[in-house]
Amino acid sequence: MDTEKTASRRTSDLPSGRLLTPRTVAPLGLTAHELRSAHRLGQMVRLRRGVYAKTADLDPVQRHHLRILAAKDLLDESAVLSHVSAAVWRGLDVPWAMIDDRVHVTRGIAGGSIRERLATHTGQVPDDQWTVIDGLRVTTVARTVVDLARVSEVKPAVALADRVLRQDGADASRTEMQRILGQSKGRRGVGQARWVVGFADPRAESGGESVSRVVLESLGVPTPELQFEVRTVRGALIGRTDFAWPRHRTLGEFDGRVKYRRLPAANGEDPGEVVFREKRREDRLRAAGWEVVRWTWDELARPEELEQELRQAFLRGEQRWGADTSDPGSARARGR
């Protein structure tokens, strides 16, 4: 134990976010035994045999990036970085729920396997579905989204697809994804992937909004309009909301809460002032005759309660204004 404590002290100043091997730490007077001791004490993670890193202050995407770096010399020319590893290597905005501790590759040879934290998927990757980035063959953005949509949970898959369409151009990306899906008949999860690609919407501006859309769809709630602008009769903007059901005079807002905590670091604003301004905005929306329903991650975990709250809001909105079966644009103009 004393030896391990000594090793802990000697390795405490090693840099975070870098690959550490007996060879790289030897010039510092450290040994392989001391690296193993630091790992046993929880100061480091073992990325693969003989490769360690300090990751306590790294997020899951940064940790996975290190795992890919550690696995680089295990990948031959038959391997294409794929699935979540391709998304991370490409710098896509990957939902953390998708990330595991394995590096994912696809090979055209039979016999998928997992060894040395390397998950091998079997499947063809045509030449137009991969490229080389920083020395590694990696699936294209569209192929990466399709692969993840096949094997991941629906909610993070939709969140990723929404982000890619928003950032890379909806028409081109969706068309390419659909082309790849057409070449994937018979593969596991193609039906789910086809639904995800069709459901994806570039107007969703956050992961919470994307997950909200999936939850609302599963509840059978009428399809909302996204990024809806409420204006006065003179055209002045009262506010833009995440979701809207104009015929029910109801607006919906996903509140991630964290956005208020991040504001001071982003632009120096006081969180209390931001909350106050948001309340004033909501008051103006209500004064214009709209019901406003807010929800957080907690409510998304209890969808039946969210559905009840929304349907009650629909009823209040209809009772206030009467059932409106006109074009939603007419409702948009009813601000005071």
CSV table of C-alpha atoms in Angstrom, one decimal:
chain,number,residue,atom,x,y,z
A,1,MET,CA,0.0,0.0,0.0
A,2,ASP,CA,2.9,2.4,0.8
A,3,THR,CA,4.3,1.7,-2.7
A,4,GLU,CA,1.0,2.5,-4.3
A,5,LYS,CA,0.7,5.8,-2.3
A,6,THR,CA,4.2,6.7,-3.4
A,7,ALA,CA,3.2,5.9,-7.0
A,8,SER,CA,0.0,8.1,-6.5
A,9,ARG,CA,2.1,11.0,-5.5
A,10,ARG,CA,4.6,10.6,-8.4
A,11,THR,CA,1.9,10.3,-11.0
A,12,SER,CA,-0.4,13.1,-9.7
A,13,ASP,CA,1.3,15.8,-11.8
A,14,LEU,CA,1.0,13.9,-15.1
A,15,PRO,CA,-1.1,15.8,-17.7
A,16,SER,CA,-4.8,15.0,-18.2
A,17,GLY,CA,-6.1,14.1,-21.7
A,18,ARG,CA,-2.9,12.5,-23.0
A,19,LEU,CA,-2.0,8.9,-23.7
A,20,LEU,CA,0.4,7.5,-21.0
A,21,THR,CA,2.4,4.4,-21.6
A,22,PRO,CA,5.6,3.0,-19.9
A,23,ARG,CA,7.6,4.4,-22.8
A,24,THR,CA,6.1,8.0,-22.6
A,25,VAL,CA,6.5,8.3,-18.8
A,26,ALA,CA,10.0,6.7,-18.6
A,27,PRO,CA,11.8,10.0,-19.3
A,28,LEU,CA,10.0,11.3,-16.2
A,29,GLY,CA,11.4,8.5,-14.1
A,30,LEU,CA,8.1,6.6,-13.8
A,31,THR,CA,7.6,2.9,-14.4
A,32,ALA,CA,4.9,0.7,-15.8
A,33,HIS,CA,4.2,-0.5,-12.2
A,34,GLU,CA,3.5,3.0,-11.1
A,35,LEU,CA,1.0,3.5,-13.9
A,36,ARG,CA,-0.8,0.3,-13.0
A,37,SER,CA,-0.8,1.4,-9.3
A,38,ALA,CA,-2.4,4.7,-10.3
A,39,HIS,CA,-5.0,2.8,-12.3
A,40,ARG,CA,-5.8,0.6,-9.3
A,41,LEU,CA,-6.2,3.7,-7.1
A,42,GLY,CA,-8.7,5.2,-9.6
A,43,GLN,CA,-6.4,8.0,-10.7
A,44,MET,CA,-6.3,6.8,-14.3
A,45,VAL,CA,-8.3,4.7,-16.7
A,46,ARG,CA,-6.9,1.9,-18.8
A,47,LEU,CA,-7.7,2.5,-22.4
A,48,ARG,CA,-6.1,-0.8,-23.6
A,49,ARG,CA,-3.3,-3.0,-22.4
A,50,GLY,CA,-0.4,-0.8,-21.4
A,51,VAL,CA,-2.1,2.5,-22.3
A,52,TYR,CA,-3.6,4.8,-19.6
A,53,ALA,CA,-4.9,8.3,-19.3
A,54,LYS,CA,-6.1,10.7,-16.6
A,55,THR,CA,-9.7,11.5,-17.6
A,56,ALA,CA,-11.4,12.8,-14.5
A,57,ASP,CA,-11.9,16.3,-15.9
A,58,LEU,CA,-12.8,15.1,-19.4
A,59,ASP,CA,-16.3,14.7,-20.8
A,60,PRO,CA,-17.5,11.5,-22.4
A,61,VAL,CA,-16.7,12.7,-25.9
A,62,GLN,CA,-13.1,13.7,-25.0
A,63,ARG,CA,-12.6,10.3,-23.2
A,64,HIS,CA,-13.8,8.4,-26.3
A,65,HIS,CA,-11.5,10.4,-28.5
A,66,LEU,CA,-8.6,9.2,-26.3
A,67,ARG,CA,-9.8,5.6,-26.7
A,68,ILE,CA,-9.7,6.0,-30.5
A,69,LEU,CA,-6.1,7.4,-30.3
A,70,ALA,CA,-5.1,4.4,-28.1
A,71,ALA,CA,-6.6,1.9,-30.5
A,72,LYS,CA,-5.0,3.5,-33.6
A,73,ASP,CA,-2.3,0.9,-34.1
A,74,LEU,CA,-4.8,-1.9,-33.8
A,75,LEU,CA,-6.7,-0.8,-36.9
A,76,ASP,CA,-5.5,-2.2,-40.2
A,77,GLU,CA,-6.6,-1.2,-43.7
A,78,SER,CA,-9.7,-3.4,-43.5
A,79,ALA,CA,-11.1,-1.4,-40.6
A,80,VAL,CA,-13.3,1.7,-41.0
A,81,LEU,CA,-14.0,3.7,-37.9
A,82,SER,CA,-17.8,3.7,-37.6
A,83,HIS,CA,-20.9,4.3,-35.5
A,84,VAL,CA,-20.3,6.4,-32.4
A,85,SER,CA,-16.5,6.4,-32.9
A,86,ALA,CA,-16.9,7.9,-36.4
A,87,ALA,CA,-19.2,10.5,-35.0
A,88,VAL,CA,-16.7,11.5,-32.3
A,89,TRP,CA,-13.7,11.4,-34.6
A,90,ARG,CA,-15.6,13.7,-37.1
A,91,GLY,CA,-16.4,16.1,-34.3
A,92,LEU,CA,-20.2,15.7,-34.5
A,93,ASP,CA,-22.2,16.9,-31.6
A,94,VAL,CA,-22.8,13.4,-30.2
A,95,PRO,CA,-25.4,12.8,-27.5
A,96,TRP,CA,-23.5,11.4,-24.5
A,97,ALA,CA,-26.1,8.6,-24.2
A,98,MET,CA,-24.6,7.0,-27.3
A,99,ILE,CA,-21.1,6.8,-26.0
A,100,ASP,CA,-19.6,3.6,-24.6
A,101,ASP,CA,-16.0,2.5,-23.7
A,102,ARG,CA,-15.5,0.6,-27.0
A,103,VAL,CA,-14.0,1.8,-30.2
A,104,HIS,CA,-16.3,0.8,-33.1
A,105,VAL,CA,-15.1,-0.2,-36.5
A,106,THR,CA,-16.8,-1.9,-39.5
A,107,ARG,CA,-15.1,-4.5,-41.6
A,108,GLY,CA,-16.3,-6.3,-44.8
A,109,ILE,CA,-15.2,-9.6,-43.4
A,110,ALA,CA,-17.6,-11.9,-41.5
A,111,GLY,CA,-17.4,-12.3,-37.7
A,112,GLY,CA,-18.1,-9.3,-35.6
A,113,SER,CA,-16.2,-9.3,-32.3
A,114,ILE,CA,-15.2,-7.3,-29.3
A,115,ARG,CA,-11.5,-7.4,-28.2
A,116,GLU,CA,-9.2,-5.0,-26.5
A,117,ARG,CA,-12.2,-2.6,-26.2
A,118,LEU,CA,-12.5,-2.8,-30.0
A,119,ALA,CA,-16.1,-3.6,-31.3
A,120,THR,CA,-16.0,-4.9,-34.8
A,121,HIS,CA,-19.2,-4.7,-36.9
A,122,THR,CA,-19.5,-6.8,-40.1
A,123,GLY,CA,-20.7,-4.9,-43.2
A,124,GLN,CA,-19.6,-3.4,-46.5
A,125,VAL,CA,-18.5,0.2,-46.5
A,126,PRO,CA,-18.4,1.3,-50.2
A,127,ASP,CA,-15.7,3.7,-51.3
A,128,ASP,CA,-18.2,6.6,-51.4
A,129,GLN,CA,-19.2,6.1,-47.7
A,130,TRP,CA,-15.8,6.6,-46.1
A,131,THR,CA,-13.0,9.1,-46.1
A,132,VAL,CA,-9.6,9.5,-44.4
A,133,ILE,CA,-9.4,12.0,-41.4
A,134,ASP,CA,-6.2,12.4,-39.5
A,135,GLY,CA,-4.9,9.1,-40.7
A,136,LEU,CA,-8.0,6.9,-40.1
A,137,ARG,CA,-10.6,5.7,-42.5
A,138,VAL,CA,-13.9,6.9,-41.1
A,139,THR,CA,-17.5,6.6,-42.4
A,140,THR,CA,-19.1,9.6,-44.0
A,141,VAL,CA,-21.5,11.7,-41.9
A,142,ALA,CA,-24.6,10.3,-43.6
A,143,ARG,CA,-23.4,6.7,-43.2
A,144,THR,CA,-22.5,7.4,-39.6
A,145,VAL,CA,-26.0,8.7,-38.8
A,146,VAL,CA,-27.6,5.7,-40.5
A,147,ASP,CA,-25.4,3.2,-38.6
A,148,LEU,CA,-26.3,4.8,-35.3
A,149,ALA,CA,-29.9,5.1,-36.1
A,150,ARG,CA,-30.0,1.4,-36.7
A,151,VAL,CA,-28.4,0.3,-33.5
A,152,SER,CA,-29.0,3.1,-30.9
A,153,GLU,CA,-32.0,4.1,-28.8
A,154,VAL,CA,-34.4,6.3,-30.8
A,155,LYS,CA,-34.2,9.4,-28.8
A,156,PRO,CA,-30.4,10.1,-29.1
A,157,ALA,CA,-30.6,8.9,-32.7
A,158,VAL,CA,-33.1,11.5,-33.5
A,159,ALA,CA,-31.1,14.1,-31.6
A,160,LEU,CA,-28.0,13.4,-33.7
A,161,ALA,CA,-30.0,13.3,-37.0
A,162,ASP,CA,-31.6,16.7,-36.1
A,163,ARG,CA,-28.2,18.2,-35.4
A,164,VAL,CA,-26.6,16.9,-38.6
A,165,LEU,CA,-29.5,18.1,-40.8
A,166,ARG,CA,-29.3,21.5,-39.1
A,167,GLN,CA,-25.6,21.9,-39.5
A,168,ASP,CA,-24.9,20.1,-42.8
A,169,GLY,CA,-27.9,21.0,-44.9
A,170,ALA,CA,-31.2,19.2,-44.6
A,171,ASP,CA,-32.0,18.3,-48.2
A,172,ALA,CA,-28.5,17.0,-49.2
A,173,SER,CA,-28.0,15.1,-46.0
A,174,ARG,CA,-31.4,13.5,-45.8
A,175,THR,CA,-31.2,12.5,-49.5
A,176,GLU,CA,-27.8,10.8,-48.9
A,177,MET,CA,-29.1,9.1,-45.8
A,178,GLN,CA,-32.0,7.7,-47.7
A,179,ARG,CA,-29.7,6.5,-50.5
A,180,ILE,CA,-27.6,4.6,-48.0
A,181,LEU,CA,-30.7,3.1,-46.4
A,182,GLY,CA,-31.8,1.9,-49.8
A,183,GLN,CA,-28.5,-0.1,-50.0
A,184,SER,CA,-29.0,-1.5,-46.5
A,185,LYS,CA,-32.1,-3.7,-46.9
A,186,GLY,CA,-32.1,-6.7,-44.7
A,187,ARG,CA,-29.7,-5.2,-42.1
A,188,ARG,CA,-30.6,-5.1,-38.5
A,189,GLY,CA,-32.5,-1.9,-37.5
A,190,VAL,CA,-33.1,-0.6,-41.0
A,191,GLY,CA,-36.7,0.0,-40.3
A,192,GLN,CA,-35.9,2.1,-37.2
A,193,ALA,CA,-33.3,4.0,-39.1
A,194,ARG,CA,-35.7,4.8,-41.9
A,195,TRP,CA,-38.1,6.2,-39.3
A,196,VAL,CA,-35.4,8.3,-37.6
A,197,VAL,CA,-34.2,9.8,-40.9
A,198,GLY,CA,-37.8,10.6,-42.0
A,199,PHE,CA,-38.7,12.1,-38.6
A,200,ALA,CA,-35.5,14.2,-38.2
A,201,ASP,CA,-36.0,18.0,-38.4
A,202,PRO,CA,-33.3,20.6,-38.6
A,203,ARG,CA,-35.5,23.1,-36.8
A,204,ALA,CA,-35.0,21.4,-33.5
A,205,GLU,CA,-32.3,23.5,-31.8
A,206,SER,CA,-31.3,21.4,-28.9
A,207,GLY,CA,-31.1,17.8,-27.8
A,208,GLY,CA,-34.0,18.5,-25.4
A,209,GLU,CA,-36.2,19.7,-28.2
A,210,SER,CA,-35.3,16.6,-30.2
A,211,VAL,CA,-36.1,14.2,-27.4
A,212,SER,CA,-39.3,16.2,-26.7
A,213,ARG,CA,-40.4,15.6,-30.3
A,214,VAL,CA,-40.0,11.8,-29.9
A,215,VAL,CA,-41.9,11.8,-26.6
A,216,LEU,CA,-44.7,13.9,-28.1
A,217,GLU,CA,-44.9,11.6,-31.1
A,218,SER,CA,-45.1,8.6,-28.9
A,219,LEU,CA,-48.0,10.1,-26.9
A,220,GLY,CA,-50.0,10.8,-30.0
A,221,VAL,CA,-50.1,14.5,-29.3
A,222,PRO,CA,-50.8,16.6,-32.5
A,223,THR,CA,-47.6,17.4,-34.4
A,224,PRO,CA,-46.4,20.8,-33.2
A,225,GLU,CA,-45.0,23.6,-35.3
A,226,LEU,CA,-41.3,24.3,-34.4
A,227,GLN,CA,-39.6,27.6,-33.7
A,228,PHE,CA,-43.0,29.4,-33.9
A,229,GLU,CA,-43.1,33.2,-33.9
A,230,VAL,CA,-45.9,35.0,-32.0
A,231,ARG,CA,-46.5,38.5,-33.3
A,232,THR,CA,-48.9,41.3,-32.6
A,233,VAL,CA,-51.5,42.4,-35.2
A,234,ARG,CA,-48.9,45.0,-36.3
A,235,GLY,CA,-46.3,42.4,-36.9
A,236,ALA,CA,-44.1,43.1,-33.8
A,237,LEU,CA,-42.4,40.0,-32.4
A,238,ILE,CA,-43.6,39.0,-29.0
A,239,GLY,CA,-41.5,35.8,-28.8
A,240,ARG,CA,-40.4,32.7,-30.6
A,241,THR,CA,-41.2,29.4,-28.9
A,242,ASP,CA,-39.8,25.8,-29.3
A,243,PHE,CA,-43.3,24.3,-30.0
A,244,ALA,CA,-46.7,25.6,-30.9
A,245,TRP,CA,-50.2,24.2,-31.5
A,246,PRO,CA,-51.9,27.2,-33.1
A,247,ARG,CA,-55.3,25.6,-33.4
A,248,HIS,CA,-55.2,24.9,-29.7
A,249,ARG,CA,-53.7,28.3,-28.8
A,250,THR,CA,-50.9,26.5,-26.9
A,251,LEU,CA,-47.2,27.0,-26.9
A,252,GLY,CA,-44.6,24.6,-25.6
A,253,GLU,CA,-41.1,25.3,-24.2
A,254,PHE,CA,-38.4,22.8,-23.3
A,255,ASP,CA,-36.4,24.3,-20.4
A,256,GLY,CA,-33.0,22.7,-20.1
A,257,ARG,CA,-32.2,24.9,-17.0
A,258,VAL,CA,-28.5,24.5,-17.7
A,259,LYS,CA,-28.7,27.3,-20.2
A,260,TYR,CA,-29.3,29.8,-17.4
A,261,ARG,CA,-26.3,28.6,-15.5
A,262,ARG,CA,-24.0,28.9,-18.6
A,263,LEU,CA,-25.0,32.4,-19.4
A,264,PRO,CA,-22.5,34.2,-17.1
A,265,ALA,CA,-19.6,32.4,-18.6
A,266,ALA,CA,-21.0,33.0,-22.1
A,267,ASN,CA,-21.7,36.7,-22.1
A,268,GLY,CA,-21.6,38.1,-18.5
A,269,GLU,CA,-25.3,38.2,-18.0
A,270,ASP,CA,-26.7,37.7,-14.5
A,271,PRO,CA,-28.8,34.4,-14.4
A,272,GLY,CA,-31.4,36.2,-12.3
A,273,GLU,CA,-31.9,38.8,-14.9
A,274,VAL,CA,-32.2,36.2,-17.6
A,275,VAL,CA,-34.9,34.4,-15.6
A,276,PHE,CA,-36.7,37.6,-15.0
A,277,ARG,CA,-36.6,38.5,-18.7
A,278,GLU,CA,-37.9,35.1,-19.6
A,279,LYS,CA,-40.8,35.4,-17.2
A,280,ARG,CA,-41.7,38.8,-18.7
A,281,ARG,CA,-41.6,37.2,-22.2
A,282,GLU,CA,-43.9,34.4,-21.0
A,283,ASP,CA,-46.3,36.9,-19.4
A,284,ARG,CA,-46.6,38.7,-22.8
A,285,LEU,CA,-47.3,35.5,-24.6
A,286,ARG,CA,-50.1,34.7,-22.1
A,287,ALA,CA,-51.4,38.2,-22.3
A,288,ALA,CA,-51.7,37.7,-26.1
A,289,GLY,CA,-54.1,34.8,-25.4
A,290,TRP,CA,-51.8,31.8,-25.5
A,291,GLU,CA,-51.5,28.9,-23.1
A,292,VAL,CA,-47.8,28.2,-22.2
A,293,VAL,CA,-46.6,24.8,-21.1
A,294,ARG,CA,-43.0,24.3,-20.0
A,295,TRP,CA,-41.2,21.1,-19.3
A,296,THR,CA,-37.8,19.8,-18.3
A,297,TRP,CA,-35.9,16.5,-18.5
A,298,ASP,CA,-37.9,15.4,-15.4
A,299,GLU,CA,-41.2,15.8,-17.2
A,300,LEU,CA,-39.9,14.0,-20.3
A,301,ALA,CA,-39.2,11.0,-18.0
A,302,ARG,CA,-42.9,11.1,-16.9
A,303,PRO,CA,-44.6,11.5,-20.3
A,304,GLU,CA,-48.1,10.7,-19.1
A,305,GLU,CA,-48.0,13.8,-16.8
A,306,LEU,CA,-46.8,15.9,-19.7
A,307,GLU,CA,-49.5,14.7,-21.9
A,308,GLN,CA,-52.2,15.5,-19.3
A,309,GLU,CA,-50.8,19.0,-18.9
A,310,LEU,CA,-50.7,19.6,-22.6
A,311,ARG,CA,-54.2,18.3,-23.2
A,312,GLN,CA,-55.5,20.5,-20.4
A,313,ALA,CA,-53.8,23.5,-22.0
A,314,PHE,CA,-55.4,22.6,-25.4
A,315,LEU,CA,-58.8,22.5,-23.8
A,316,ARG,CA,-58.3,25.9,-22.1
A,317,GLY,CA,-57.1,27.4,-25.3
A,318,GLU,CA,-60.0,26.1,-27.3
A,319,GLN,CA,-62.5,27.3,-24.6
A,320,ARG,CA,-61.0,30.7,-24.6
A,321,TRP,CA,-61.0,31.2,-28.4
A,322,GLY,CA,-63.3,28.5,-29.7
A,323,ALA,CA,-62.3,25.6,-31.8
A,324,ASP,CA,-60.1,27.0,-34.5
A,325,THR,CA,-60.0,24.9,-37.6
A,326,SER,CA,-58.6,27.7,-39.8
A,327,ASP,CA,-55.1,27.9,-41.2
A,328,PRO,CA,-52.5,28.1,-38.4
A,329,GLY,CA,-51.3,31.4,-39.9
A,330,SER,CA,-54.5,33.1,-38.8
A,331,ALA,CA,-53.8,32.1,-35.2
A,332,ARG,CA,-50.3,33.6,-35.5
A,333,ALA,CA,-51.8,37.0,-36.1
A,334,ARG,CA,-53.9,37.1,-33.0
A,335,GLY,CA,-51.4,38.7,-30.7
A,336,ARG,CA,-52.5,41.8,-28.9
